[in-house]
mmCIF file of C-alpha atoms and ligand atoms in Angstrom:
data_model
loop_
_atom_site.group_PDB
_atom_site.id
_atom_site.type_symbol
_atom_site.label_atom_id
_atom_site.label_comp_id
_atom_site.label_asym_id
_atom_site.label_seq_id
_atom_site.Cartn_x
_atom_site.Cartn_y
_atom_site.Cartn_z
ATOM 1 C CA UNK A 1 -48.147 127.967 125.786
ATOM 2 C CA UNK A 2 -47.529 130.395 128.584
ATOM 3 C CA UNK A 3 -44.054 130.521 130.021
ATOM 4 C CA UNK A 4 -44.272 131.603 133.627
ATOM 5 C CA UNK A 5 -41.648 133.883 135.008
ATOM 6 C CA UNK A 6 -40.645 133.310 138.627
ATOM 7 C CA UNK A 7 -41.720 136.269 140.766
ATOM 8 C CA UNK A 8 -38.262 136.818 142.253
ATOM 9 C CA UNK A 9 -36.524 137.397 138.950
ATOM 10 C CA UNK A 10 -35.315 140.961 138.384
ATOM 11 C CA UNK A 11 -36.475 142.828 135.303
ATOM 12 C CA UNK A 12 -32.929 143.195 134.035
ATOM 13 C CA UNK A 13 -32.859 139.424 133.718
ATOM 14 C CA UNK A 14 -36.134 138.956 131.921
ATOM 15 C CA UNK A 15 -34.823 138.952 128.373
ATOM 16 C CA UNK A 16 -35.687 135.271 128.021
ATOM 17 C CA UNK A 17 -38.657 133.284 126.940
ATOM 18 C CA UNK A 18 -41.641 135.066 128.458
ATOM 19 C CA UNK A 19 -40.840 138.456 127.035
ATOM 20 C CA UNK A 20 -39.564 137.193 123.690
ATOM 21 C CA UNK A 21 -42.565 134.957 123.161
ATOM 22 C CA UNK A 22 -45.002 137.670 124.042
ATOM 23 C CA UNK A 23 -43.254 140.125 121.789
ATOM 24 C CA UNK A 24 -43.288 137.615 118.974
ATOM 25 C CA UNK A 25 -46.972 136.980 119.582
ATOM 26 C CA UNK A 26 -47.806 140.664 119.474
ATOM 27 C CA UNK A 27 -45.606 141.365 116.462
ATOM 28 C CA UNK A 28 -47.197 138.438 114.682
ATOM 29 C CA UNK A 29 -50.678 139.564 115.610
ATOM 30 C CA UNK A 30 -49.826 142.966 114.243
ATOM 31 C CA UNK A 31 -48.276 141.501 111.120
ATOM 32 C CA UNK A 32 -45.658 144.016 111.916
ATOM 33 C CA UNK A 33 -42.359 142.857 110.655
ATOM 34 C CA UNK A 34 -40.044 145.730 111.438
ATOM 35 C CA UNK A 35 -41.273 148.293 113.914
ATOM 36 C CA UNK A 36 -41.783 151.681 112.353
ATOM 37 C CA UNK A 37 -39.805 154.267 114.257
ATOM 38 C CA UNK A 38 -41.292 157.714 113.945
ATOM 39 C CA UNK A 39 -39.807 159.668 116.823
ATOM 40 C CA UNK A 40 -41.926 162.679 117.654
ATOM 41 C CA UNK A 41 -41.528 164.910 114.697
ATOM 42 C CA UNK A 42 -38.769 167.373 113.851
ATOM 43 C CA UNK A 43 -37.901 165.400 110.777
ATOM 44 C CA UNK A 44 -36.919 162.267 112.671
ATOM 45 C CA UNK A 45 -36.375 159.741 109.916
ATOM 46 C CA UNK A 46 -38.418 156.574 110.071
ATOM 47 C CA UNK A 47 -36.115 153.757 111.000
ATOM 48 C CA UNK A 48 -36.665 150.036 110.999
ATOM 49 C CA UNK A 49 -36.072 148.058 114.177
ATOM 50 C CA UNK A 50 -35.438 144.352 113.687
ATOM 51 C CA UNK A 51 -38.358 142.281 114.975
ATOM 52 C CA UNK A 52 -36.056 140.763 117.614
ATOM 53 C CA UNK A 53 -35.604 144.201 119.144
ATOM 54 C CA UNK A 54 -31.881 144.212 118.413
ATOM 55 C CA UNK A 55 -30.510 147.712 118.253
ATOM 56 C CA UNK A 56 -33.778 149.190 119.431
ATOM 57 C CA UNK A 57 -32.160 150.758 122.444
ATOM 58 C CA UNK A 58 -29.479 152.428 120.343
ATOM 59 C CA UNK A 59 -32.054 153.803 117.977
ATOM 60 C CA UNK A 60 -34.187 154.934 120.900
ATOM 61 C CA UNK A 61 -31.182 156.734 122.377
ATOM 62 C CA UNK A 62 -30.743 158.669 119.160
ATOM 63 C CA UNK A 63 -34.450 159.411 119.439
ATOM 64 C CA UNK A 64 -33.644 161.198 122.690
ATOM 65 C CA UNK A 65 -32.622 164.104 120.472
ATOM 66 C CA UNK A 66 -36.292 164.485 119.821
ATOM 67 C CA UNK A 67 -36.793 165.781 123.356
ATOM 68 C CA UNK A 68 -33.170 166.936 123.582
ATOM 69 C CA UNK A 69 -32.635 165.271 126.914
ATOM 70 C CA UNK A 70 -30.760 162.192 128.061
ATOM 71 C CA UNK A 71 -32.878 159.047 128.148
ATOM 72 C CA UNK A 72 -33.589 157.109 131.283
ATOM 73 C CA UNK A 73 -31.987 153.661 131.289
ATOM 74 C CA UNK A 74 -34.378 150.802 130.683
ATOM 75 C CA UNK A 75 -33.178 149.391 133.969
ATOM 76 C CA UNK A 76 -34.577 152.321 135.955
ATOM 77 C CA UNK A 77 -37.763 152.521 133.887
ATOM 78 C CA UNK A 78 -38.515 148.873 134.672
ATOM 79 C CA UNK A 79 -37.364 148.711 138.322
ATOM 80 C CA UNK A 80 -38.589 152.013 139.745
ATOM 81 C CA UNK A 81 -42.332 151.864 139.202
ATOM 82 C CA UNK A 82 -45.728 152.690 140.585
ATOM 83 C CA UNK A 83 -48.217 149.857 140.204
ATOM 84 C CA UNK A 84 -49.979 149.511 143.534
ATOM 85 C CA UNK A 85 -51.733 146.277 142.553
ATOM 86 C CA UNK A 86 -48.268 144.750 143.021
ATOM 87 C CA UNK A 87 -47.330 146.715 146.149
ATOM 88 C CA UNK A 88 -46.657 150.337 147.070
ATOM 89 C CA UNK A 89 -42.834 150.349 147.151
ATOM 90 C CA UNK A 90 -41.094 151.447 143.939
ATOM 91 C CA UNK A 91 -39.378 148.070 143.536
ATOM 92 C CA UNK A 92 -42.500 146.019 144.342
ATOM 93 C CA UNK A 93 -43.976 145.944 140.813
ATOM 94 C CA UNK A 94 -40.791 144.449 139.325
ATOM 95 C CA UNK A 95 -40.489 141.966 142.190
ATOM 96 C CA UNK A 96 -44.146 140.929 142.507
ATOM 97 C CA UNK A 97 -45.537 140.926 138.971
ATOM 98 C CA UNK A 98 -43.936 137.702 137.707
ATOM 99 C CA UNK A 99 -47.139 135.693 138.132
ATOM 100 C CA UNK A 100 -49.253 138.145 136.164
ATOM 101 C CA UNK A 101 -50.489 136.772 132.805
ATOM 102 C CA UNK A 102 -50.935 139.496 130.192
ATOM 103 C CA UNK A 103 -52.177 137.043 127.574
ATOM 104 C CA UNK A 104 -54.675 136.139 126.359
ATOM 105 C CA UNK A 105 -56.169 139.609 126.750
ATOM 106 C CA UNK A 106 -59.393 141.285 125.766
ATOM 107 C CA UNK A 107 -60.847 144.749 126.295
ATOM 108 C CA UNK A 108 -64.495 145.622 126.804
ATOM 109 C CA UNK A 109 -65.668 148.699 124.898
ATOM 110 C CA UNK A 110 -68.804 150.138 126.468
ATOM 111 C CA UNK A 111 -71.080 153.145 126.743
ATOM 112 C CA UNK A 112 -71.906 155.926 124.307
ATOM 113 C CA UNK A 113 -70.661 154.453 121.040
ATOM 114 C CA UNK A 114 -72.227 152.769 118.026
ATOM 115 C CA UNK A 115 -69.989 149.744 118.378
ATOM 116 C CA UNK A 116 -69.485 148.119 121.769
ATOM 117 C CA UNK A 117 -68.533 144.665 123.053
ATOM 118 C CA UNK A 118 -65.528 142.637 124.083
ATOM 119 C CA UNK A 119 -62.588 142.516 121.680
ATOM 120 C CA UNK A 120 -59.425 140.427 121.618
ATOM 121 C CA UNK A 121 -56.334 142.587 122.049
ATOM 122 C CA UNK A 122 -54.835 141.303 118.775
ATOM 123 C CA UNK A 123 -57.890 142.571 116.912
ATOM 124 C CA UNK A 124 -57.749 145.957 118.586
ATOM 125 C CA UNK A 125 -54.083 146.401 117.700
ATOM 126 C CA UNK A 126 -54.098 145.033 114.165
ATOM 127 C CA UNK A 127 -54.864 148.108 112.075
ATOM 128 C CA UNK A 128 -52.651 150.447 114.068
ATOM 129 C CA UNK A 129 -49.033 150.844 112.994
ATOM 130 C CA UNK A 130 -46.782 150.869 116.039
ATOM 131 C CA UNK A 131 -44.357 153.700 116.519
ATOM 132 C CA UNK A 132 -41.597 154.231 119.023
ATOM 133 C CA UNK A 133 -41.680 157.730 120.510
ATOM 134 C CA UNK A 134 -39.575 159.283 123.254
ATOM 135 C CA UNK A 135 -41.533 161.189 125.895
ATOM 136 C CA UNK A 136 -40.855 162.854 129.229
ATOM 137 C CA UNK A 137 -42.941 161.248 131.967
ATOM 138 C CA UNK A 138 -43.547 163.176 135.169
ATOM 139 C CA UNK A 139 -44.773 161.437 138.307
ATOM 140 C CA UNK A 140 -46.742 163.273 140.967
ATOM 141 C CA UNK A 141 -44.043 162.502 143.557
ATOM 142 C CA UNK A 142 -41.776 164.947 141.681
ATOM 143 C CA UNK A 143 -39.583 162.614 139.671
ATOM 144 C CA UNK A 144 -39.429 162.165 135.952
ATOM 145 C CA UNK A 145 -38.057 159.867 133.277
ATOM 146 C CA UNK A 146 -37.502 160.020 129.515
ATOM 147 C CA UNK A 147 -38.825 156.823 127.972
ATOM 148 C CA UNK A 148 -39.193 155.505 124.406
ATOM 149 C CA UNK A 149 -42.708 154.056 124.352
ATOM 150 C CA UNK A 150 -43.959 151.740 121.639
ATOM 151 C CA UNK A 151 -47.584 152.399 120.811
ATOM 152 C CA UNK A 152 -50.067 154.381 118.768
ATOM 153 C CA UNK A 153 -52.455 157.285 119.360
ATOM 154 C CA UNK A 154 -55.392 156.334 121.583
ATOM 155 C CA UNK A 155 -57.756 158.340 119.361
ATOM 156 C CA UNK A 156 -57.010 156.079 116.378
ATOM 157 C CA UNK A 157 -58.540 153.205 118.336
ATOM 158 C CA UNK A 158 -61.422 155.134 119.908
ATOM 159 C CA UNK A 159 -62.679 156.491 116.571
ATOM 160 C CA UNK A 160 -63.307 152.977 115.280
ATOM 161 C CA UNK A 161 -66.150 152.514 117.788
ATOM 162 C CA UNK A 162 -67.913 155.656 116.545
ATOM 163 C CA UNK A 163 -68.548 157.466 119.812
ATOM 164 C CA UNK A 164 -71.952 159.213 119.821
ATOM 165 C CA UNK A 165 -72.508 162.921 120.500
ATOM 166 C CA UNK A 166 -73.195 161.959 124.134
ATOM 167 C CA UNK A 167 -69.632 160.684 124.561
ATOM 168 C CA UNK A 168 -68.060 163.555 126.519
ATOM 169 C CA UNK A 169 -65.550 161.502 128.517
ATOM 170 C CA UNK A 170 -63.673 158.212 128.323
ATOM 171 C CA UNK A 171 -63.342 155.969 131.397
ATOM 172 C CA UNK A 172 -60.641 153.316 131.768
ATOM 173 C CA UNK A 173 -60.424 150.333 134.140
ATOM 174 C CA UNK A 174 -57.468 148.141 135.124
ATOM 175 C CA UNK A 175 -57.800 144.369 135.396
ATOM 176 C CA UNK A 176 -58.699 143.030 138.862
ATOM 177 C CA UNK A 177 -56.891 139.741 139.567
ATOM 178 C CA UNK A 178 -56.279 139.184 143.279
ATOM 179 C CA UNK A 179 -54.619 135.828 142.569
ATOM 180 C CA UNK A 180 -51.916 137.457 140.447
ATOM 181 C CA UNK A 181 -51.772 140.901 142.064
ATOM 182 C CA UNK A 182 -50.791 140.700 145.737
ATOM 183 C CA UNK A 183 -51.319 144.429 146.319
ATOM 184 C CA UNK A 184 -55.075 144.032 145.835
ATOM 185 C CA UNK A 185 -55.198 142.472 149.315
ATOM 186 C CA UNK A 186 -54.600 145.940 150.768
ATOM 187 C CA UNK A 187 -57.298 148.633 150.614
ATOM 188 C CA UNK A 188 -54.903 151.355 149.449
ATOM 189 C CA UNK A 189 -57.285 152.381 146.671
ATOM 190 C CA UNK A 190 -60.850 151.456 145.814
ATOM 191 C CA UNK A 191 -59.983 148.641 143.372
ATOM 192 C CA UNK A 192 -60.048 148.182 140.471
ATOM 193 C CA UNK A 193 -57.903 151.186 139.486
ATOM 194 C CA UNK A 194 -59.868 153.585 137.295
ATOM 195 C CA UNK A 195 -58.971 156.674 135.288
ATOM 196 C CA UNK A 196 -60.664 159.053 132.900
ATOM 197 C CA UNK A 197 -60.129 161.709 130.249
ATOM 198 C CA UNK A 198 -62.297 164.299 128.579
ATOM 199 C CA UNK A 199 -62.960 163.059 125.045
ATOM 200 C CA UNK A 200 -60.925 165.833 123.384
ATOM 201 C CA UNK A 201 -57.950 164.953 125.593
ATOM 202 C CA UNK A 202 -58.366 161.295 124.667
ATOM 203 C CA UNK A 203 -58.422 162.185 120.954
ATOM 204 C CA UNK A 204 -55.270 164.332 121.153
ATOM 205 C CA UNK A 205 -52.400 162.728 119.203
ATOM 206 C CA UNK A 206 -50.116 162.955 122.262
ATOM 207 C CA UNK A 207 -52.385 160.519 124.143
ATOM 208 C CA UNK A 208 -50.794 157.151 123.481
ATOM 209 C CA UNK A 209 -51.825 153.548 124.034
ATOM 210 C CA UNK A 210 -48.544 151.778 124.715
ATOM 211 C CA UNK A 211 -47.789 148.092 124.192
ATOM 212 C CA UNK A 212 -44.016 148.337 124.618
ATOM 213 C CA UNK A 213 -40.974 150.311 125.661
ATOM 214 C CA UNK A 214 -37.363 150.405 124.422
ATOM 215 C CA UNK A 215 -38.418 148.382 121.368
ATOM 216 C CA UNK A 216 -39.740 145.551 123.530
ATOM 217 C CA UNK A 217 -43.092 144.281 124.685
ATOM 218 C CA UNK A 218 -44.260 145.969 127.905
ATOM 219 C CA UNK A 219 -42.985 144.246 131.030
ATOM 220 C CA UNK A 220 -45.723 143.440 133.562
ATOM 221 C CA UNK A 221 -44.550 146.125 135.979
ATOM 222 C CA UNK A 222 -45.025 148.810 133.305
ATOM 223 C CA UNK A 223 -48.624 147.827 132.592
ATOM 224 C CA UNK A 224 -48.633 144.875 130.169
ATOM 225 C CA UNK A 225 -50.193 144.355 127.795
ATOM 226 C CA UNK A 226 -51.801 147.768 127.243
ATOM 227 C CA UNK A 227 -51.522 151.075 129.153
ATOM 228 C CA UNK A 228 -52.047 154.773 128.677
ATOM 229 C CA UNK A 229 -49.191 157.241 128.238
ATOM 230 C CA UNK A 230 -50.178 160.904 128.691
ATOM 231 C CA UNK A 231 -46.929 162.900 128.570
ATOM 232 C CA UNK A 232 -48.473 166.219 129.688
ATOM 233 C CA UNK A 233 -50.178 164.773 132.784
ATOM 234 C CA UNK A 234 -48.975 163.360 136.081
ATOM 235 C CA UNK A 235 -48.083 159.686 135.942
ATOM 236 C CA UNK A 236 -51.130 158.397 137.790
ATOM 237 C CA UNK A 237 -53.309 159.214 134.755
ATOM 238 C CA UNK A 238 -51.318 156.570 132.815
ATOM 239 C CA UNK A 239 -53.522 153.639 133.784
ATOM 240 C CA UNK A 240 -51.997 150.178 133.309
ATOM 241 C CA UNK A 241 -53.282 146.778 132.119
ATOM 242 C CA UNK A 242 -56.526 148.187 130.700
ATOM 243 C CA UNK A 243 -59.520 145.828 130.413
ATOM 244 C CA UNK A 244 -62.365 148.286 129.924
ATOM 245 C CA UNK A 245 -62.855 151.508 127.985
ATOM 246 C CA UNK A 246 -66.224 153.241 128.330
ATOM 247 C CA UNK A 247 -67.543 156.356 126.611
ATOM 248 C CA UNK A 248 -69.549 158.376 129.136
ATOM 249 C CA UNK A 249 -71.689 161.494 129.231
ATOM 250 C CA UNK A 250 -70.611 162.430 132.783
ATOM 251 C CA UNK A 251 -67.094 162.918 134.127
ATOM 252 C CA UNK A 252 -66.105 159.479 135.440
ATOM 253 C CA UNK A 253 -64.802 158.803 138.947
ATOM 254 C CA UNK A 254 -61.068 158.090 139.121
ATOM 255 C CA UNK A 255 -59.299 155.979 141.748
ATOM 256 C CA UNK A 256 -56.876 158.629 143.018
ATOM 257 C CA UNK A 257 -59.413 161.447 142.965
ATOM 258 C CA UNK A 258 -61.792 159.320 145.048
ATOM 259 C CA UNK A 259 -59.049 158.397 147.506
ATOM 260 C CA UNK A 260 -57.787 161.970 148.050
ATOM 261 C CA UNK A 261 -59.764 164.619 146.145
ATOM 262 C CA UNK A 262 -57.695 167.513 147.545
ATOM 263 C CA UNK A 263 -54.465 165.951 146.324
ATOM 264 C CA UNK A 264 -55.338 164.398 142.967
ATOM 265 C CA UNK A 265 -57.610 166.215 140.560
ATOM 266 C CA UNK A 266 -59.399 164.846 137.508
ATOM 267 C CA UNK A 267 -57.228 166.745 135.037
ATOM 268 C CA UNK A 268 -53.830 166.232 136.687
ATOM 269 C CA UNK A 269 -52.011 168.344 134.093
ATOM 270 C CA UNK A 270 -48.380 168.850 135.092
ATOM 271 C CA UNK A 271 -48.379 172.342 136.587
ATOM 272 C CA UNK A 272 -45.442 173.821 138.535
ATOM 273 C CA UNK A 273 -47.741 176.585 139.832
ATOM 274 C CA UNK A 274 -50.128 174.240 141.629
ATOM 275 C CA UNK A 275 -48.529 172.359 144.499
ATOM 276 C CA UNK A 276 -49.597 169.036 145.900
ATOM 277 C CA UNK A 277 -50.880 169.876 149.432
ATOM 278 C CA UNK A 278 -47.955 167.980 150.951
ATOM 279 C CA UNK A 279 -45.094 169.020 148.659
ATOM 280 C CA UNK A 280 -44.013 171.454 145.953
ATOM 281 C CA UNK A 281 -44.536 170.543 142.316
ATOM 282 C CA UNK A 282 -42.192 173.279 141.076
ATOM 283 C CA UNK A 283 -39.172 171.037 140.550
ATOM 284 C CA UNK A 284 -38.513 167.415 139.716
ATOM 285 C CA UNK A 285 -35.731 164.882 140.067
ATOM 286 C CA UNK A 286 -34.805 163.595 136.594
ATOM 287 C CA UNK A 287 -33.970 159.926 136.943
ATOM 288 C CA UNK A 288 -31.410 158.665 134.430
ATOM 289 C CA UNK A 289 -30.605 155.201 135.743
ATOM 290 C CA UNK A 290 -30.438 152.904 138.743
ATOM 291 C CA UNK A 291 -27.793 153.430 141.462
ATOM 292 C CA UNK A 292 -26.713 157.071 141.579
ATOM 293 C CA UNK A 293 -28.950 157.745 138.590
ATOM 294 C CA UNK A 294 -31.933 157.375 140.916
ATOM 295 C CA UNK A 295 -30.978 160.565 142.738
ATOM 296 C CA UNK A 296 -31.174 162.481 139.489
ATOM 297 C CA UNK A 297 -30.670 166.123 138.680
ATOM 298 C CA UNK A 298 -33.155 168.529 140.154
ATOM 299 C CA UNK A 299 -34.692 170.588 137.362
ATOM 300 C CA UNK A 300 -37.513 173.096 137.052
ATOM 301 C CA UNK A 301 -40.848 171.581 136.083
ATOM 302 C CA UNK A 302 -42.480 173.048 133.000
ATOM 303 C CA UNK A 303 -46.214 173.653 132.446
ATOM 304 C CA UNK A 304 -47.804 170.612 130.820
ATOM 305 C CA UNK A 305 -44.481 168.832 131.324
ATOM 306 C CA UNK A 306 -42.977 170.784 128.419
ATOM 307 C CA UNK A 307 -45.811 169.977 125.981
ATOM 308 C CA UNK A 308 -47.737 173.256 126.424
ATOM 309 C CA UNK A 309 -47.414 174.176 122.749
ATOM 310 C CA UNK A 310 -49.267 171.003 121.772
ATOM 311 C CA UNK A 311 -51.913 170.738 124.500
ATOM 312 C CA UNK A 312 -52.496 174.092 126.258
ATOM 313 C CA UNK A 313 -55.327 174.974 123.834
ATOM 314 C CA UNK A 314 -57.363 172.049 125.229
ATOM 315 C CA UNK A 315 -57.721 174.031 128.455
ATOM 316 C CA UNK A 316 -58.264 177.542 127.112
ATOM 317 C CA UNK A 317 -60.504 179.523 129.444
ATOM 318 C CA UNK A 318 -60.266 177.045 132.307
ATOM 319 C CA UNK A 319 -58.994 177.939 135.780
ATOM 320 C CA UNK A 320 -56.209 175.386 136.137
ATOM 321 C CA UNK A 321 -55.857 176.096 139.873
ATOM 322 C CA UNK A 322 -59.411 174.964 140.396
ATOM 323 C CA UNK A 323 -59.433 172.227 137.748
ATOM 324 C CA UNK A 324 -56.099 170.759 138.812
HETATM 325 N N1 LIG B 1 -53.426 150.158 137.434
HETATM 326 C C1 LIG B 1 -52.524 151.067 137.835
HETATM 327 N N2 LIG B 1 -52.050 151.957 136.944
HETATM 328 C C2 LIG B 1 -51.134 152.880 137.337
HETATM 329 C C3 LIG B 1 -50.674 152.931 138.692
HETATM 330 C C4 LIG B 1 -51.192 151.959 139.600
HETATM 331 O O1 LIG B 1 -50.848 151.914 140.796
HETATM 332 N N3 LIG B 1 -52.105 151.033 139.132
HETATM 333 N N4 LIG B 1 -49.774 153.906 139.077
HETATM 334 C C5 LIG B 1 -49.740 155.142 138.267
HETATM 335 C C6 LIG B 1 -48.637 156.033 138.630
HETATM 336 S S1 LIG B 1 -48.780 156.902 140.093
HETATM 337 C C7 LIG B 1 -47.555 156.238 137.808
HETATM 338 S S2 LIG B 1 -46.368 157.402 138.193
HETATM 339 C C8 LIG B 1 -47.392 155.436 136.562
HETATM 340 C C9 LIG B 1 -46.018 154.786 136.581
HETATM 341 O O2 LIG B 1 -45.775 154.123 135.365
HETATM 342 P P1 LIG B 1 -44.363 153.387 135.171
HETATM 343 O O3 LIG B 1 -44.174 152.497 136.367
HETATM 344 O O4 LIG B 1 -44.442 152.631 133.881
HETATM 345 O O5 LIG B 1 -43.317 154.455 135.133
HETATM 346 O O6 LIG B 1 -48.387 154.421 136.425
HETATM 347 C C10 LIG B 1 -49.698 154.826 136.769
HETATM 348 N N5 LIG B 1 -50.647 153.774 136.417
HETATM 349 MO MO1 LIG B 2 -47.212 158.716 140.026
#
């Protein structure tokens, strides 16, 4: 049975029912038992997180050593959001997403692949061991957070559908539910929200499909039940509440690129040398928490958000000022 959450409840108060039940449902569907904690390399020991999420935050904080930077509080990560389907103010998604129902959920797989069709989320997640990994996230408005996402590499899922040699790109679509998403009443973007990746970007192990954060199931405002996390790209590439994944031969249209092609490119790799036409992208405000933490330290932005060593080779020979 679905437990509705009143829309006016703040995310800090959502421990109860809804979240716990959904987490239990997902953990059960995954036959997970304890969450495997892998960190992102550098010999981070695998650590078990109790299925009830207890201690997950503490473990995730130790995981911050993986990026060597202080983690953002869960409070800020779940109250300061961009999810325009729930409104354009940063606190709108937390305030307005209580009516959204992330279950049951299915995803349509379409296009240039041997296997296509509509699949229940549980079935898509089943064979993929979940990991919790701490990543820097950099939004286009020049703020960033350090968040422990729970998920698995996108490529592990995509490969199962056996993309054909014509599959050069992957296109993603967000769910379109005007009754549950009040922001859809405003023509801010050409709804539904769409995003895309070149297939080699999509297959890169740093491209993550997330189902949780801080050892918990994704809250609605962060893109429940399934969203992309692309640590080397600007935040808008991290499409939320995905209902369709299509393999395409041509570069797909994306919502932000269609709305303002001079401001938001298809690649959207974090690049301090290429400014947004209306502001510099050379520095960012690192948000650590709510309150004063929202002001954050101003720090220099790094190419590919600090992940150049892992991903720069994907773009060898490209002019990143033109393909921004
Ligand atoms: N469907 C959808 N996905 C979206 C957005 C949106 O408005 N709608 N906003 C994007 C932007 S601009 C950012 S910065 C990230 C924010 O993710 P977070 O709120 O979990 O930090 O989500 C991205 N994914
Ligand atoms: Mo963003």
